[in-house]
Tab-separated table of C-alpha atoms in Angstrom:
chain	number	residue	atom	x	y	z
A	1	MET	CA	14.490	177.048	55.020
A	2	ARG	CA	14.968	177.175	51.278
A	3	PRO	CA	18.626	177.427	50.310
A	4	GLN	CA	19.450	180.115	47.767
A	5	THR	CA	23.152	179.593	47.174
A	6	LEU	CA	25.619	176.764	47.084
A	7	SER	CA	29.376	176.461	47.123
A	8	VAL	CA	31.669	173.555	46.407
A	9	ILE	CA	35.048	173.722	48.121
A	10	GLY	CA	37.578	171.484	46.410
A	11	PHE	CA	37.406	171.193	42.644
A	12	GLY	CA	39.005	167.813	42.127
A	13	ALA	CA	37.421	164.817	40.434
A	14	PHE	CA	34.489	164.622	42.820
A	15	GLY	CA	34.020	168.377	43.239
A	16	ARG	CA	33.652	168.688	39.464
A	17	LEU	CA	31.152	165.860	39.344
A	18	ALA	CA	29.135	167.454	42.163
A	19	ALA	CA	29.226	170.868	40.508
A	20	ARG	CA	28.016	169.431	37.223
A	21	HIS	CA	24.976	167.837	38.862
A	22	LEU	CA	24.194	170.692	41.262
A	23	ARG	CA	24.575	173.761	39.048
A	24	PRO	CA	21.236	173.411	37.254
A	25	HIS	CA	19.469	173.733	40.612
A	26	LEU	CA	21.134	176.560	42.555
A	27	PRO	CA	23.559	179.412	41.904
A	28	LEU	CA	26.916	177.776	42.504
A	29	SER	CA	30.400	179.052	43.246
A	30	VAL	CA	33.596	177.080	43.513
A	31	CYS	CA	36.584	177.442	45.806
A	32	ASP	CA	39.908	175.803	45.033
A	33	PRO	CA	43.178	177.725	45.055
A	34	ALA	CA	44.799	175.062	42.871
A	35	ALA	CA	42.141	174.572	40.193
A	36	ARG	CA	39.900	176.652	38.036
A	37	SER	CA	36.570	176.431	36.320
A	38	ASN	CA	35.922	177.722	32.826
A	39	ASP	CA	32.414	178.879	33.558
A	40	LEU	CA	31.691	178.810	37.276
A	41	PRO	CA	32.614	181.698	39.580
A	42	MET	CA	35.762	180.967	41.575
A	43	VAL	CA	35.758	182.464	45.070
A	44	ASP	CA	37.973	182.351	48.146
A	45	ALA	CA	37.195	180.303	51.243
A	46	ALA	CA	35.648	183.199	53.157
A	47	ARG	CA	33.261	183.899	50.311
A	48	ALA	CA	32.458	180.215	49.743
A	49	ALA	CA	31.644	179.941	53.442
A	50	ARG	CA	28.803	182.430	53.082
A	51	ALA	CA	26.663	180.128	50.895
A	52	ASP	CA	23.523	178.471	52.274
A	53	ILE	CA	24.932	175.051	51.485
A	54	VAL	CA	28.659	174.398	51.603
A	55	VAL	CA	29.887	171.144	50.096
A	56	LEU	CA	33.366	170.103	51.216
A	57	ALA	CA	35.040	168.013	48.524
A	58	VAL	CA	38.669	168.430	49.556
A	59	PRO	CA	41.139	165.599	50.185
A	60	LEU	CA	40.909	164.487	53.801
A	61	PRO	CA	44.325	165.864	54.829
A	62	HIS	CA	43.086	169.363	53.851
A	63	LEU	CA	39.760	169.107	55.647
A	64	GLU	CA	40.852	170.468	59.019
A	65	GLY	CA	42.505	173.509	57.443
A	66	VAL	CA	39.451	174.240	55.314
A	67	LEU	CA	37.125	173.915	58.308
A	68	ARG	CA	39.237	176.371	60.274
A	69	ALA	CA	39.274	178.763	57.320
A	70	ILE	CA	35.511	178.750	56.754
A	71	ALA	CA	34.313	178.500	60.375
A	72	PRO	CA	34.366	182.252	61.120
A	73	HIS	CA	32.414	183.062	57.957
A	74	LEU	CA	29.610	180.488	58.034
A	75	ARG	CA	26.126	181.940	58.365
A	76	ALA	CA	23.520	180.852	60.915
A	77	GLY	CA	21.407	178.065	59.467
A	78	ALA	CA	23.875	177.204	56.734
A	79	VAL	CA	24.442	173.501	56.037
A	80	VAL	CA	27.914	172.035	55.722
A	81	ILE	CA	28.252	168.647	54.030
A	82	ASP	CA	31.435	166.692	53.516
A	83	VAL	CA	31.836	163.901	50.974
A	84	ALA	CA	34.969	162.121	52.207
A	85	SER	CA	35.374	158.361	51.808
A	86	VAL	CA	35.661	157.883	55.557
A	87	LYS	CA	33.235	159.345	58.047
A	88	VAL	CA	34.516	159.026	61.632
A	89	GLU	CA	37.312	161.568	61.295
A	90	PRO	CA	35.425	164.163	59.207
A	91	ALA	CA	32.443	163.899	61.576
A	92	ARG	CA	34.665	164.557	64.581
A	93	LEU	CA	36.421	167.469	62.854
A	94	MET	CA	33.173	169.102	61.713
A	95	LEU	CA	31.536	168.777	65.134
A	96	ASP	CA	34.658	170.134	66.823
A	97	LEU	CA	35.478	173.002	64.492
A	98	LEU	CA	32.199	174.341	63.100
A	99	PRO	CA	30.149	176.891	65.039
A	100	ASP	CA	26.940	175.749	66.738
A	101	HIS	CA	24.782	177.842	64.416
A	102	VAL	CA	25.486	175.682	61.328
A	103	GLU	CA	23.912	172.375	60.468
A	104	ILE	CA	26.121	169.438	59.556
A	105	VAL	CA	25.783	166.306	57.409
A	106	ALA	CA	28.549	163.741	56.980
A	107	SER	CA	28.018	162.006	53.649
A	108	HIS	CA	29.793	159.637	51.335
A	109	PRO	CA	28.592	159.415	47.733
A	110	LEU	CA	29.164	155.772	46.790
A	111	PHE	CA	30.073	156.622	43.224
A	112	GLY	CA	32.543	158.723	41.322
A	113	PRO	CA	33.216	160.134	37.868
A	114	ALA	CA	33.829	156.657	36.417
A	115	SER	CA	30.915	154.785	37.930
A	116	ALA	CA	28.443	157.663	37.524
A	117	ALA	CA	29.482	158.494	33.960
A	118	GLY	CA	26.031	157.338	32.851
A	119	GLY	CA	24.155	159.383	35.469
A	120	LEU	CA	23.275	159.313	39.148
A	121	GLU	CA	20.196	157.113	38.899
A	122	GLY	CA	20.384	154.155	41.267
A	123	HIS	CA	23.668	155.140	42.907
A	124	GLY	CA	23.862	155.412	46.684
A	125	ILE	CA	25.016	158.015	49.151
A	126	ALA	CA	25.829	157.153	52.764
A	127	TRP	CA	24.142	159.734	54.946
A	128	SER	CA	24.870	160.688	58.553
A	129	PRO	CA	23.076	163.833	59.722
A	130	LEU	CA	25.110	165.210	62.608
A	131	ARG	CA	23.338	168.421	63.542
A	132	GLY	CA	20.143	170.247	62.546
A	133	ARG	CA	17.163	169.285	60.431
A	134	ALA	CA	17.960	170.543	56.958
A	135	HIS	CA	19.270	167.093	56.087
A	136	ARG	CA	15.685	166.040	55.352
A	137	LEU	CA	15.259	168.618	52.644
A	138	LEU	CA	18.628	167.739	51.191
A	139	ALA	CA	17.928	163.999	51.258
A	140	ALA	CA	14.638	164.607	49.451
A	141	PHE	CA	16.491	166.672	46.845
A	142	LEU	CA	19.044	163.888	46.324
A	143	ARG	CA	16.320	161.235	46.085
A	144	ALA	CA	14.612	163.318	43.424
A	145	ARG	CA	17.896	163.095	41.471
A	146	GLY	CA	17.583	159.297	41.564
A	147	LEU	CA	20.042	158.651	44.392
A	148	GLN	CA	19.473	156.157	47.172
A	149	VAL	CA	20.070	158.014	50.428
A	150	ILE	CA	21.313	155.389	52.914
A	151	PRO	CA	21.240	156.444	56.588
A	152	THR	CA	24.164	155.191	58.641
A	153	THR	CA	26.463	156.233	61.467
A	154	PRO	CA	30.049	157.331	60.820
A	155	ASP	CA	31.330	154.268	62.657
A	156	GLN	CA	29.114	151.785	60.840
A	157	HIS	CA	30.030	153.467	57.569
A	158	ASP	CA	33.737	153.086	58.243
A	159	ARG	CA	33.309	149.447	59.304
A	160	ASP	CA	31.495	148.625	56.070
A	161	MET	CA	33.846	150.640	53.890
A	162	ALA	CA	36.886	148.931	55.389
A	163	VAL	CA	35.598	145.895	53.485
A	164	VAL	CA	33.834	147.552	50.552
A	165	GLN	CA	36.479	150.053	49.506
A	166	GLY	CA	39.432	148.807	51.540
A	167	LEU	CA	39.466	145.353	49.973
A	168	THR	CA	38.407	146.456	46.480
A	169	HIS	CA	41.296	148.914	46.351
A	170	LEU	CA	43.744	146.454	47.902
A	171	ILE	CA	42.804	143.811	45.325
A	172	ALA	CA	42.782	146.288	42.432
A	173	ARG	CA	46.216	147.658	43.362
A	174	SER	CA	47.670	144.190	43.780
A	175	LEU	CA	46.264	143.008	40.439
A	176	SER	CA	47.621	146.034	38.613
A	177	ARG	CA	51.100	145.354	40.015
A	178	LEU	CA	51.056	141.887	38.465
A	179	GLY	CA	51.288	143.522	35.055
A	180	PRO	CA	48.936	143.157	32.092
A	181	LEU	CA	46.088	140.764	32.848
A	182	PRO	CA	45.102	137.971	30.421
A	183	GLN	CA	42.719	139.297	27.813
A	184	ARG	CA	41.956	136.488	25.381
A	185	LEU	CA	41.071	133.810	27.889
A	186	ALA	CA	38.749	135.091	30.566
A	187	THR	CA	35.902	133.671	32.582
A	188	PRO	CA	32.786	135.730	33.314
A	189	SER	CA	33.763	135.955	36.989
A	190	PHE	CA	37.273	137.190	36.150
A	191	THR	CA	35.815	139.718	33.719
A	192	LEU	CA	33.757	141.142	36.603
A	193	LEU	CA	36.800	141.149	38.868
A	194	ALA	CA	38.893	142.962	36.262
A	195	ALA	CA	36.080	145.474	35.683
A	196	ALA	CA	35.909	146.141	39.427
A	197	ALA	CA	39.657	146.763	39.500
A	198	ALA	CA	39.567	148.989	36.414
A	199	MET	CA	36.821	151.115	37.966
A	200	VAL	CA	39.048	152.236	40.842
A	201	GLN	CA	42.359	152.242	38.962
A	202	ASP	CA	42.295	155.983	38.292
A	203	ASP	CA	41.399	157.051	41.810
A	204	SER	CA	43.824	159.646	43.122
A	205	PRO	CA	46.630	158.739	45.542
A	206	GLU	CA	44.923	160.960	48.140
A	207	LEU	CA	41.701	158.985	47.827
A	208	LEU	CA	43.594	155.727	48.058
A	209	ALA	CA	45.364	156.910	51.200
A	210	THR	CA	42.048	157.961	52.740
A	211	ILE	CA	40.459	154.586	52.013
A	212	LEU	CA	43.400	152.441	53.083
A	213	ARG	CA	44.824	154.550	55.909
A	214	ALA	CA	42.310	157.018	57.339
A	215	ASN	CA	39.629	154.392	57.869
A	216	PRO	CA	40.096	153.202	61.459
A	217	HIS	CA	38.960	149.664	60.572
A	218	ALA	CA	40.810	149.231	57.284
A	219	ALA	CA	44.076	147.800	58.588
A	220	ALA	CA	42.357	145.080	60.617
A	221	VAL	CA	40.093	144.035	57.725
A	222	ARG	CA	43.062	144.010	55.349
A	223	GLN	CA	45.077	141.824	57.718
A	224	ARG	CA	42.169	139.410	58.104
A	225	PHE	CA	41.718	139.183	54.345
A	226	LEU	CA	45.431	138.573	53.785
A	227	ALA	CA	45.477	135.942	56.535
A	228	GLU	CA	42.483	134.165	54.985
A	229	ALA	CA	44.095	134.301	51.555
A	230	ALA	CA	47.350	132.906	52.924
A	231	GLY	CA	45.266	130.184	54.609
A	232	VAL	CA	43.551	129.244	51.352
A	233	ALA	CA	46.917	129.173	49.592
A	234	ALA	CA	48.460	127.050	52.353
A	235	GLU	CA	45.589	124.551	52.409
A	236	VAL	CA	46.094	123.992	48.722
B	1	MET	CA	33.527	112.631	8.731
B	2	ARG	CA	30.090	113.306	10.068
B	3	PRO	CA	29.705	112.146	13.673
B	4	GLN	CA	26.583	110.106	14.367
B	5	THR	CA	26.788	109.525	18.115
B	6	LEU	CA	28.021	111.340	21.170
B	7	SER	CA	28.761	110.352	24.744
B	8	VAL	CA	29.400	112.442	27.825
B	9	ILE	CA	31.483	110.740	30.507
B	10	GLY	CA	31.023	112.412	33.885
B	11	PHE	CA	27.573	113.714	34.730
B	12	GLY	CA	28.439	116.393	37.258
B	13	ALA	CA	27.586	120.071	36.989
B	14	PHE	CA	29.404	120.575	33.703
B	15	GLY	CA	28.504	117.216	32.195
B	16	ARG	CA	24.823	118.039	32.701
B	17	LEU	CA	25.233	121.452	31.140
B	18	ALA	CA	27.030	119.931	28.141
B	19	ALA	CA	24.393	117.222	27.745
B	20	ARG	CA	21.606	119.800	27.805
B	21	HIS	CA	23.173	121.791	24.983
B	22	LEU	CA	24.356	118.832	22.897
B	23	ARG	CA	21.358	116.493	23.001
B	24	PRO	CA	19.283	118.378	20.438
B	25	HIS	CA	22.016	117.795	17.866
B	26	LEU	CA	23.158	114.167	18.185
B	27	PRO	CA	22.022	110.936	19.856
B	28	LEU	CA	23.631	111.187	23.270
B	29	SER	CA	24.453	108.688	25.982
B	30	VAL	CA	25.858	109.384	29.414
B	31	CYS	CA	28.363	107.476	31.530
B	32	ASP	CA	28.690	108.080	35.250
B	33	PRO	CA	28.595	105.264	37.786
B	34	ALA	CA	27.680	107.720	40.555
B	35	ALA	CA	24.934	109.753	38.864
B	36	ARG	CA	21.882	109.152	36.774
B	37	SER	CA	19.830	110.887	34.168
B	38	ASN	CA	16.041	110.801	34.083
B	39	ASP	CA	15.792	110.744	30.339
B	40	LEU	CA	19.174	110.057	28.759
B	41	PRO	CA	20.537	106.523	28.270
B	42	MET	CA	23.131	105.650	30.908
B	43	VAL	CA	25.910	103.370	29.644
B	44	ASP	CA	29.158	101.930	30.965
B	45	ALA	CA	32.580	103.237	29.992
B	46	ALA	CA	33.175	100.601	27.307
B	47	ARG	CA	29.924	101.510	25.630
B	48	ALA	CA	30.458	105.259	25.992
B	49	ALA	CA	33.872	104.816	24.364
B	50	ARG	CA	32.265	103.578	21.169
B	51	ALA	CA	30.661	106.921	20.307
B	52	ASP	CA	31.976	109.092	17.482
B	53	ILE	CA	32.570	111.957	19.890
B	54	VAL	CA	33.488	111.299	23.505
B	55	VAL	CA	33.327	114.255	25.877
B	56	LEU	CA	35.267	113.763	29.113
B	57	ALA	CA	33.712	115.829	31.898
B	58	VAL	CA	35.110	113.995	34.907
B	59	PRO	CA	37.005	115.597	37.790
B	60	LEU	CA	40.712	115.742	36.966
B	61	PRO	CA	41.752	113.097	39.523
B	62	HIS	CA	39.498	110.592	37.687
B	63	LEU	CA	40.740	111.425	34.221
B	64	GLU	CA	43.597	108.959	34.051
B	65	GLY	CA	41.405	106.071	35.189
B	66	VAL	CA	38.706	106.960	32.674
B	67	LEU	CA	41.235	107.236	29.838
B	68	ARG	CA	42.602	103.786	30.672
B	69	ALA	CA	39.072	102.388	30.813
B	70	ILE	CA	37.960	103.772	27.462
B	71	ALA	CA	41.223	103.425	25.502
B	72	PRO	CA	40.718	99.804	24.375
B	73	HIS	CA	37.191	100.540	23.147
B	74	LEU	CA	37.642	103.764	21.181
B	75	ARG	CA	36.954	103.489	17.466
B	76	ALA	CA	39.249	104.657	14.719
B	77	GLY	CA	38.491	108.255	13.821
B	78	ALA	CA	36.609	108.958	17.027
B	79	VAL	CA	37.242	112.309	18.699
B	80	VAL	CA	37.969	112.589	22.411
B	81	ILE	CA	37.550	116.015	24.030
B	82	ASP	CA	38.224	116.876	27.643
B	83	VAL	CA	36.835	119.954	29.372
B	84	ALA	CA	39.041	120.230	32.454
B	85	SER	CA	39.971	123.618	33.919
B	86	VAL	CA	43.668	122.974	33.386
B	87	LYS	CA	45.118	121.778	30.123
B	88	VAL	CA	48.771	120.706	30.498
B	89	GLU	CA	48.064	117.580	32.529
B	90	PRO	CA	44.962	116.386	30.592
B	91	ALA	CA	46.791	116.984	27.300
B	92	ARG	CA	49.722	114.878	28.448
B	93	LEU	CA	47.452	112.107	29.747
B	94	MET	CA	45.350	111.984	26.579
B	95	LEU	CA	48.379	111.925	24.283
B	96	ASP	CA	50.004	109.219	26.404
B	97	LEU	CA	47.035	106.960	26.997
B	98	LEU	CA	44.782	107.183	23.937
B	99	PRO	CA	45.434	105.020	20.879
B	100	ASP	CA	46.882	106.652	17.763
B	101	HIS	CA	43.710	106.071	15.793
B	102	VAL	CA	41.634	108.604	17.790
B	103	GLU	CA	41.660	112.355	17.384
B	104	ILE	CA	42.108	114.555	20.450
B	105	VAL	CA	41.076	118.068	21.489
B	106	ALA	CA	41.938	119.607	24.867
B	107	SER	CA	39.317	122.229	25.651
B	108	HIS	CA	38.219	124.409	28.518
B	109	PRO	CA	34.752	125.938	28.348
B	110	LEU	CA	35.151	129.316	30.086
B	111	PHE	CA	31.698	129.185	31.604
B	112	GLY	CA	29.629	126.969	33.826
B	113	PRO	CA	26.059	126.373	34.931
B	114	ALA	CA	25.936	129.713	36.792
B	115	SER	CA	27.486	131.979	34.188
B	116	ALA	CA	25.772	130.272	31.232
B	117	ALA	CA	22.350	130.112	32.867
B	118	GLY	CA	21.150	132.579	30.260
B	119	GLY	CA	22.630	130.654	27.318
B	120	LEU	CA	25.941	130.018	25.580
B	121	GLU	CA	25.945	133.085	23.344
B	122	GLY	CA	29.140	135.086	23.700
B	123	HIS	CA	30.860	132.689	26.089
B	124	GLY	CA	34.314	131.391	25.254
B	125	ILE	CA	35.961	128.004	25.035
B	126	ALA	CA	39.729	127.581	25.108
B	127	TRP	CA	40.655	125.204	22.318
B	128	SER	CA	43.818	123.157	21.842
B	129	PRO	CA	43.602	120.585	19.039
B	130	LEU	CA	46.166	117.904	19.866
B	131	ARG	CA	45.717	115.329	17.141
B	132	GLY	CA	43.694	114.976	13.927
B	133	ARG	CA	41.557	117.371	11.929
B	134	ALA	CA	38.042	116.888	13.230
B	135	HIS	CA	38.567	119.822	15.573
B	136	ARG	CA	37.661	122.151	12.677
B	137	LEU	CA	34.228	120.645	12.288
B	138	LEU	CA	33.687	120.732	16.038
B	139	ALA	CA	34.848	124.334	16.341
B	140	ALA	CA	32.453	125.337	13.567
B	141	PHE	CA	29.641	123.550	15.403
B	142	LEU	CA	30.472	125.379	18.649
B	143	ARG	CA	30.688	128.732	16.853
B	144	ALA	CA	27.255	128.098	15.385
B	145	ARG	CA	26.019	127.732	19.000
B	146	GLY	CA	27.298	131.270	19.689
B	147	LEU	CA	30.528	130.304	21.435
B	148	GLN	CA	33.844	132.027	20.839
B	149	VAL	CA	36.365	129.291	20.109
B	150	ILE	CA	39.724	130.608	21.329
B	151	PRO	CA	42.799	128.716	20.073
B	152	THR	CA	45.593	128.356	22.622
B	153	THR	CA	48.241	125.915	23.775
B	154	PRO	CA	47.850	123.916	26.987
B	155	ASP	CA	50.770	125.786	28.528
B	156	GLN	CA	49.522	129.257	27.549
B	157	HIS	CA	46.085	128.290	28.803
B	158	ASP	CA	47.413	127.241	32.184
B	159	ARG	CA	49.525	130.407	32.472
B	160	ASP	CA	46.500	132.606	31.807
B	161	MET	CA	44.171	130.584	34.016
B	162	ALA	CA	46.608	130.753	36.926
B	163	VAL	CA	45.632	134.428	37.002
B	164	VAL	CA	42.083	134.274	35.655
B	165	GLN	CA	40.705	131.412	37.718
B	166	GLY	CA	43.472	131.044	40.292
B	167	LEU	CA	43.147	134.581	41.615
B	168	THR	CA	39.370	134.843	41.213
B	169	HIS	CA	38.900	131.709	43.301
B	170	LEU	CA	41.532	132.733	45.829
B	171	ILE	CA	39.853	136.110	46.301
B	172	ALA	CA	36.336	134.636	46.347
B	173	ARG	CA	37.303	132.029	48.948
B	174	SER	CA	39.052	134.592	51.117
B	175	LEU	CA	36.108	137.005	50.950
B	176	SER	CA	33.632	134.278	51.880
B	177	ARG	CA	35.704	133.400	54.942
B	178	LEU	CA	35.376	136.978	56.203
B	179	GLY	CA	31.707	136.301	56.859
B	180	PRO	CA	28.698	138.174	55.497
B	181	LEU	CA	29.731	141.080	53.292
B	182	PRO	CA	28.212	144.566	53.719
B	183	GLN	CA	24.964	144.820	51.811
B	184	ARG	CA	23.516	148.262	52.430
B	185	LEU	CA	26.561	150.331	51.677
B	186	ALA	CA	28.277	149.229	48.511
B	187	THR	CA	30.177	150.918	45.731
B	188	PRO	CA	29.698	149.881	42.091
B	189	SER	CA	33.208	148.386	42.033
B	190	PHE	CA	32.578	146.342	45.176
B	191	THR	CA	29.260	145.156	43.768
B	192	LEU	CA	31.165	143.782	40.759
B	193	LEU	CA	33.750	142.185	43.023
B	194	ALA	CA	31.060	140.536	45.151
B	195	ALA	CA	29.250	139.318	42.019
B	196	ALA	CA	32.502	137.798	40.746
B	197	ALA	CA	32.959	135.987	44.049
B	198	ALA	CA	29.339	134.800	44.150
B	199	MET	CA	29.664	133.377	40.650
B	200	VAL	CA	32.321	130.855	41.704
B	201	GLN	CA	31.085	130.256	45.258
B	202	ASP	CA	29.241	127.056	44.385
B	203	ASP	CA	32.024	125.452	42.381
B	204	SER	CA	32.802	121.953	43.641
B	205	PRO	CA	35.797	121.232	45.886
B	206	GLU	CA	37.229	119.098	43.064
B	207	LEU	CA	37.063	122.031	40.654
B	208	LEU	CA	38.647	124.314	43.218
B	209	ALA	CA	41.482	121.816	43.765
B	210	THR	CA	42.026	121.566	40.014
B	211	ILE	CA	42.204	125.326	39.603
B	212	LEU	CA	44.378	126.036	42.624
B	213	ARG	CA	46.541	122.910	42.707
B	214	ALA	CA	46.665	121.114	39.358
B	215	ASN	CA	47.579	124.239	37.409
B	216	PRO	CA	51.391	124.216	37.270
B	217	HIS	CA	51.542	128.033	37.354
B	218	ALA	CA	48.896	128.688	40.022
B	219	ALA	CA	51.113	128.589	43.112
B	220	ALA	CA	53.616	131.079	41.708
B	221	VAL	CA	50.903	133.518	40.614
B	222	ARG	CA	49.174	133.209	43.973
B	223	GLN	CA	52.408	133.913	45.823
B	224	ARG	CA	53.099	136.963	43.649
B	225	PHE	CA	49.595	138.301	44.243
B	226	LEU	CA	49.865	137.786	48.003
B	227	ALA	CA	53.302	139.433	48.040
B	228	GLU	CA	51.960	142.432	46.112
B	229	ALA	CA	48.965	142.690	48.439
B	230	ALA	CA	51.221	142.541	51.488
B	231	GLY	CA	53.343	145.238	49.844
B	232	VAL	CA	50.346	147.515	49.312
B	233	ALA	CA	49.274	146.946	52.916
B	234	ALA	CA	52.791	147.629	54.208
B	235	GLU	CA	53.206	150.821	52.164
B	236	VAL	CA	50.024	152.137	53.710
């Protein structure tokens, strides 16, 4: 199988980033009723569904609706890939709602417009092939772009991300609510901490909700972290 | 005034770092009843007090005792500099306990053995001259070593550090209590956060107590951060 066409459904911050990196390699169309592209063909969901590779870059709350809209139009042997920041729920939805004749990969690119501003080289993508074999070809393509393709299961992914993204976003949000951070006096460790917070500061509310709410392990990790922090504070 | 001799009192992690960077420039002796140096002269407190520049690198709980021990032996025109991670309490103690004929600088080097492993260049030192004029000469010397000398007051320093060090250490401690952090799947922002935590992981319990307890603003900042974090968690 050699894919000839590609579509990106959802033209938000990540959809744009994906389109920018994918368009040199395959004819690409974009589907997003609420956004537009200056120089890429915009198509409706039915048309986008007829590509060989369909990348789903919509906010998680829209995923089920998009899957239902594209399901009747997907071609045999097509590959559907999502890029949501959680994997258990998208994996379940894709396996439930997509026809048996399409292949499925649940993925999570561990970077975004801010962190990958300098290029993809060295960034990671969590990778859970759910159905079919085309994932090998796609993983090889992504590796050739400099990405580290990291195999995982949706559940393991969500467990790790409950810490990785759940706590980073919790800490970043909490810091930003404290008001302006000290600038003149800073230690190297605080400078790293502030840089970590700044990197996720512009993430959309939808992404934040996905990371903090749609991850089945996030609440428990958050409560443990807050309990440990309260313990440290109390011991002092 | 051109200082001829230097002593470092307290030969812990920071005292060693200071000695390493200062010894090429002035004859240096070290005072620490509980540590020894392989190749620097070890002296008692009375002898250390007779140097032209006396650097106090003892844990904060020992500072008062050391000041009382050296006070009778300090020479007129000598400069005493502390390097503690809080500044209000050391400033008060030094002004109260040191004779009028010595000059005083309260300082806080914003780096340590881990962060300055690659050298001093570009690191900062918070700088509060409390008495006398020799601080100008010393600041020029430190600038020539590549340090940024950042003037501040003890109170402003402690306010900033309640956030800068207080929260970094609180977060680092809390993360380490969660157990091993995910390694395979990590975002760039989490990698920065984990690096920030790792950088302060080996700080001594005395340093941690100073940062979290002896800073008069630390408890309030910590409580605000925890309240904000609980708020973020609750809103989710």
